[in-house]
Structure formats: structure tokens, C-alpha cells
GROMACS .gro file of C-alpha atoms in nm:
model
  179
    1MET     CA    1   0.000   0.000   0.000
    2ILE     CA    2   0.160   0.320  -0.120
    3GLU     CA    3   0.036   0.648   0.013
    4GLU     CA    4   0.088   0.990  -0.123
    5PRO     CA    5   0.333   1.201   0.070
    6ARG     CA    6   0.158   1.398   0.341
    7SER     CA    7   0.167   1.767   0.361
    8GLU     CA    8   0.309   1.947   0.661
    9GLU     CA    9  -0.038   2.040   0.781
   10GLN     CA   10  -0.161   1.683   0.826
   11SER     CA   11  -0.100   1.537   1.167
   12VAL     CA   12  -0.110   1.183   1.286
   13GLU     CA   13  -0.168   1.084   1.646
   14VAL     CA   14   0.085   0.832   1.763
   15PRO     CA   15   0.089   0.668   2.106
   16ASP     CA   16   0.377   0.780   2.331
   17VAL     CA   17   0.492   0.423   2.378
   18LEU     CA   18   0.592   0.401   2.014
   19LEU     CA   19   0.768   0.736   2.017
   20ASP     CA   20   1.000   0.619   2.295
   21GLN     CA   21   1.101   0.316   2.091
   22PHE     CA   22   1.097   0.478   1.748
   23VAL     CA   23   1.407   0.463   1.533
   24GLU     CA   24   1.418   0.709   1.248
   25PHE     CA   25   1.363   0.540   0.914
   26HIS     CA   26   1.464   0.680   0.580
   27ARG     CA   27   1.157   0.546   0.409
   28PRO     CA   28   0.883   0.806   0.379
   29ASP     CA   29   0.623   0.541   0.292
   30VAL     CA   30   0.637   0.384   0.642
   31ARG     CA   31   0.400   0.539   0.888
   32LEU     CA   32   0.481   0.548   1.253
   33ASP     CA   33   0.143   0.413   1.356
   34GLU     CA   34   0.193   0.105   1.134
   35LEU     CA   35   0.501  -0.009   1.325
   36ALA     CA   36   0.440  -0.307   1.547
   37VAL     CA   37   0.592  -0.323   1.893
   38PHE     CA   38   0.723  -0.664   1.999
   39ASP     CA   39   0.837  -0.752   2.348
   40THR     CA   40   1.151  -0.948   2.255
   41LEU     CA   41   1.510  -0.967   2.368
   42PRO     CA   42   1.762  -0.756   2.179
   43ALA     CA   43   1.948  -0.927   1.898
   44GLY     CA   44   2.243  -1.130   2.024
   45HIS     CA   45   2.109  -1.149   2.382
   46LYS     CA   46   2.168  -1.484   2.550
   47GLY     CA   47   1.952  -1.641   2.814
   48ALA     CA   48   2.073  -1.661   3.173
   49PHE     CA   49   2.117  -2.040   3.158
   50ARG     CA   50   2.328  -2.018   2.843
   51GLU     CA   51   2.545  -1.744   2.997
   52TRP     CA   52   2.592  -1.960   3.308
   53ILE     CA   53   2.695  -2.264   3.100
   54GLU     CA   54   2.938  -2.054   2.891
   55SER     CA   55   3.094  -1.909   3.208
   56LEU     CA   56   3.132  -2.255   3.358
   57ALA     CA   57   3.289  -2.393   3.038
   58PHE     CA   58   3.530  -2.097   3.016
   59THR     CA   59   3.630  -2.142   3.381
   60ILE     CA   60   3.696  -2.515   3.338
   61ILE     CA   61   3.904  -2.459   3.024
   62PHE     CA   62   4.100  -2.178   3.192
   63VAL     CA   63   4.175  -2.391   3.501
   64LEU     CA   64   4.287  -2.687   3.287
   65ILE     CA   65   4.522  -2.471   3.080
   66PHE     CA   66   4.650  -2.289   3.390
   67THR     CA   67   4.724  -2.607   3.588
   68SER     CA   68   4.879  -2.779   3.286
   69TYR     CA   69   5.109  -2.501   3.170
   70VAL     CA   70   5.141  -2.220   3.429
   71ALA     CA   71   5.117  -2.334   3.791
   72GLN     CA   72   4.960  -2.614   3.987
   73ALA     CA   73   4.853  -2.619   4.349
   74THR     CA   74   4.977  -2.924   4.536
   75GLN     CA   75   5.016  -3.057   4.887
   76VAL     CA   76   5.315  -3.228   5.050
   77PRO     CA   77   5.227  -3.598   5.101
   78THR     CA   78   5.525  -3.719   5.310
   79GLU     CA   79   5.763  -3.610   5.589
   80SER     CA   80   6.080  -3.641   5.383
   81MET     CA   81   6.137  -3.262   5.384
   82LYS     CA   82   6.033  -3.215   5.749
   83ALA     CA   83   6.144  -2.887   5.907
   84THR     CA   84   6.157  -2.714   5.567
   85ILE     CA   85   5.823  -2.831   5.433
   86LEU     CA   86   5.573  -3.010   5.656
   87VAL     CA   87   5.320  -3.278   5.567
   88GLY     CA   88   5.006  -3.111   5.439
   89ASP     CA   89   5.173  -2.782   5.340
   90HIS     CA   90   5.024  -2.632   5.025
   91PHE     CA   91   5.225  -2.463   4.752
   92PHE     CA   92   5.227  -2.388   4.380
   93LEU     CA   93   5.448  -2.566   4.131
   94ASP     CA   94   5.597  -2.328   3.873
   95LYS     CA   95   5.550  -2.484   3.530
   96VAL     CA   96   5.670  -2.187   3.324
   97THR     CA   97   6.025  -2.161   3.460
   98PHE     CA   98   6.077  -2.535   3.419
   99PRO     CA   99   5.876  -2.602   3.100
  100ALA     CA  100   5.900  -2.981   3.078
  101ASN     CA  101   5.532  -3.014   2.979
  102TYR     CA  102   5.548  -2.767   2.692
  103PRO     CA  103   5.592  -2.868   2.328
  104THR     CA  104   5.954  -2.836   2.215
  105VAL     CA  105   5.852  -2.572   1.957
  106ILE     CA  106   5.738  -2.334   2.233
  107ARG     CA  107   6.015  -2.395   2.491
  108PRO     CA  108   6.277  -2.157   2.340
  109TYR     CA  109   6.035  -1.864   2.385
  110LEU     CA  110   5.964  -1.929   2.754
  111PRO     CA  111   6.155  -1.780   3.048
  112HIS     CA  112   6.327  -2.098   3.161
  113ARG     CA  113   6.629  -2.186   3.370
  114SER     CA  114   6.819  -2.501   3.458
  115VAL     CA  115   6.768  -2.686   3.783
  116LYS     CA  116   7.033  -2.576   4.034
  117ARG     CA  117   7.173  -2.738   4.344
  118LEU     CA  118   6.947  -2.684   4.651
  119ASP     CA  119   6.637  -2.610   4.439
  120ILE     CA  120   6.321  -2.769   4.572
  121ILE     CA  121   6.150  -2.955   4.289
  122ALA     CA  122   5.842  -3.171   4.249
  123PHE     CA  123   5.804  -3.469   4.021
  124LYS     CA  124   5.570  -3.763   3.979
  125SER     CA  125   5.634  -4.073   4.184
  126PRO     CA  126   5.786  -4.351   3.972
  127THR     CA  127   5.547  -4.603   4.131
  128ASP     CA  128   5.229  -4.391   4.142
  129GLY     CA  129   5.205  -4.101   3.896
  130ASN     CA  130   4.930  -3.936   4.102
  131ILE     CA  131   5.158  -3.871   4.400
  132PRO     CA  132   5.395  -3.574   4.367
  133PHE     CA  133   5.738  -3.612   4.525
  134VAL     CA  134   5.885  -3.291   4.666
  135LYS     CA  135   6.263  -3.309   4.703
  136ARG     CA  136   6.571  -3.087   4.728
  137VAL     CA  137   6.830  -3.114   4.449
  138ILE     CA  138   7.175  -3.193   4.589
  139GLY     CA  139   7.337  -3.352   4.284
  140LEU     CA  140   7.346  -3.252   3.920
  141PRO     CA  141   7.435  -3.459   3.613
  142GLY     CA  142   7.802  -3.561   3.631
  143ASP     CA  143   7.832  -3.512   4.010
  144THR     CA  144   7.959  -3.786   4.241
  145LEU     CA  145   7.760  -3.814   4.564
  146GLU     CA  146   7.871  -3.983   4.884
  147VAL     CA  147   7.708  -4.010   5.226
  148ARG     CA  148   7.952  -4.057   5.516
  149SER     CA  149   7.858  -4.024   5.883
  150LYS     CA  150   7.532  -3.845   5.801
  151ALA     CA  151   7.715  -3.591   5.582
  152VAL     CA  152   7.668  -3.556   5.207
  153TYR     CA  153   7.973  -3.506   4.988
  154VAL     CA  154   7.938  -3.373   4.634
  155ASN     CA  155   8.246  -3.432   4.417
  156GLY     CA  156   8.451  -3.486   4.735
  157ASN     CA  157   8.337  -3.161   4.904
  158LYS     CA  158   8.110  -3.167   5.208
  159LEU     CA  159   7.772  -3.013   5.122
  160ASP     CA  160   7.661  -2.737   5.358
  161GLU     CA  161   7.310  -2.838   5.463
  162PRO     CA  162   7.177  -2.584   5.717
  163TYR     CA  163   6.824  -2.706   5.649
  164LYS     CA  164   6.878  -3.067   5.759
  165ILE     CA  165   6.775  -3.217   6.091
  166HIS     CA  166   6.900  -3.557   6.201
  167VAL     CA  167   6.692  -3.758   6.442
  168ASP     CA  168   6.884  -4.009   6.648
  169SER     CA  169   6.690  -4.335   6.620
  170THR     CA  170   6.848  -4.470   6.941
  171THR     CA  171   6.644  -4.226   7.152
  172TYR     CA  172   6.320  -4.383   7.037
  173SER     CA  173   6.182  -4.719   7.129
  174PRO     CA  174   6.174  -4.964   6.834
  175ASP     CA  175   5.821  -5.057   6.941
  176PRO     CA  176   5.597  -4.748   6.958
  177TRP     CA  177   5.365  -4.919   7.210
  178THR     CA  178   5.634  -4.991   7.470
  179PRO     CA  179   5.606  -4.749   7.767
   0.00000   0.00000   0.00000
């Protein structure tokens, strides 16, 4: 239906509700009172459930990438580092500085360094890959290690170990139930 252009003197009554939502058109043949008003969501709007699912999926993916390649929270399972690190202590493993899990193509671009003597490192147990071992590095490739009278010697030199604590087993009863 094509109408003749209206003169300036003609007026059309339009409800206020449409004027608030009116977008100027560049088509003179469309009358304001012919526009339909629909109560719909704006284009591109997602429902609350979909937004929740997308947020959850993003969070899971982020955590998986973060714990695989950046840092991983872990807990000390044994007393082998007692006095320095206690059983149950929580800490983060740095996976960027020691990029063993990264593809070899990416490794040259990462800020990495070699393992040094006295570093505390974590690695998977050889018997159970789910248990992390937390140990102090005292020997490096090519070193000769000796233990004499509770002292560690690296390449013939006594290692200064201010962190170590020796417990004399003779002060304890061999049977823990003996009074």
C-alpha cells in the first residue's frame, strides 16, 4: 500500500509508547502508527542459563590450561622434607620456569632456567604417577655423591646443609607401644 506524501499540515496521532522506541527510518512510505511493537530480547542477547553454561565452560578450560602449563597447586604428602616443608603444606608448582610439559617448539620462547643445586623440585612418583614427590636437588648430572657419617659429599666436598635435621633413632623405642 503506497500512500501519497503527506503535507506538513496533516497530523497523525501516535501513542507515546511508540515514540519512545521509534528509530528514524529513511523510508517516507512507512508510517509510525503502522510499526508493530514486539516484546523481545535484543538481537544477540543470551539467556541466563546459556550465559551460566558458557561461564562454567570458560572457567573449566581456563583452570585446565593454567594447571597444565602455568602453575599447579599441590600438597606435601610425606615427611621427607620435614622442618623445611611439613606434611600437608600447600604450595604452587611453577610450570613456566621449568617447561617440561610444553611442546619443544614453544620452549625456546619461555623464560626458563636449569635446575640448580638446593632447588626444591616436584616430580611424579615412579610407582604412582598421582603422588607428587617434593625433594631438594643436591646432585646434578656428572656429580659424584657420597654419604659418610650423616654428611653428604658432592664431588669430594662436604655439602653445607643448614636445612637438615638428624633424628637419632636410638632415643626412640623400636616398638611405639612400649612405655
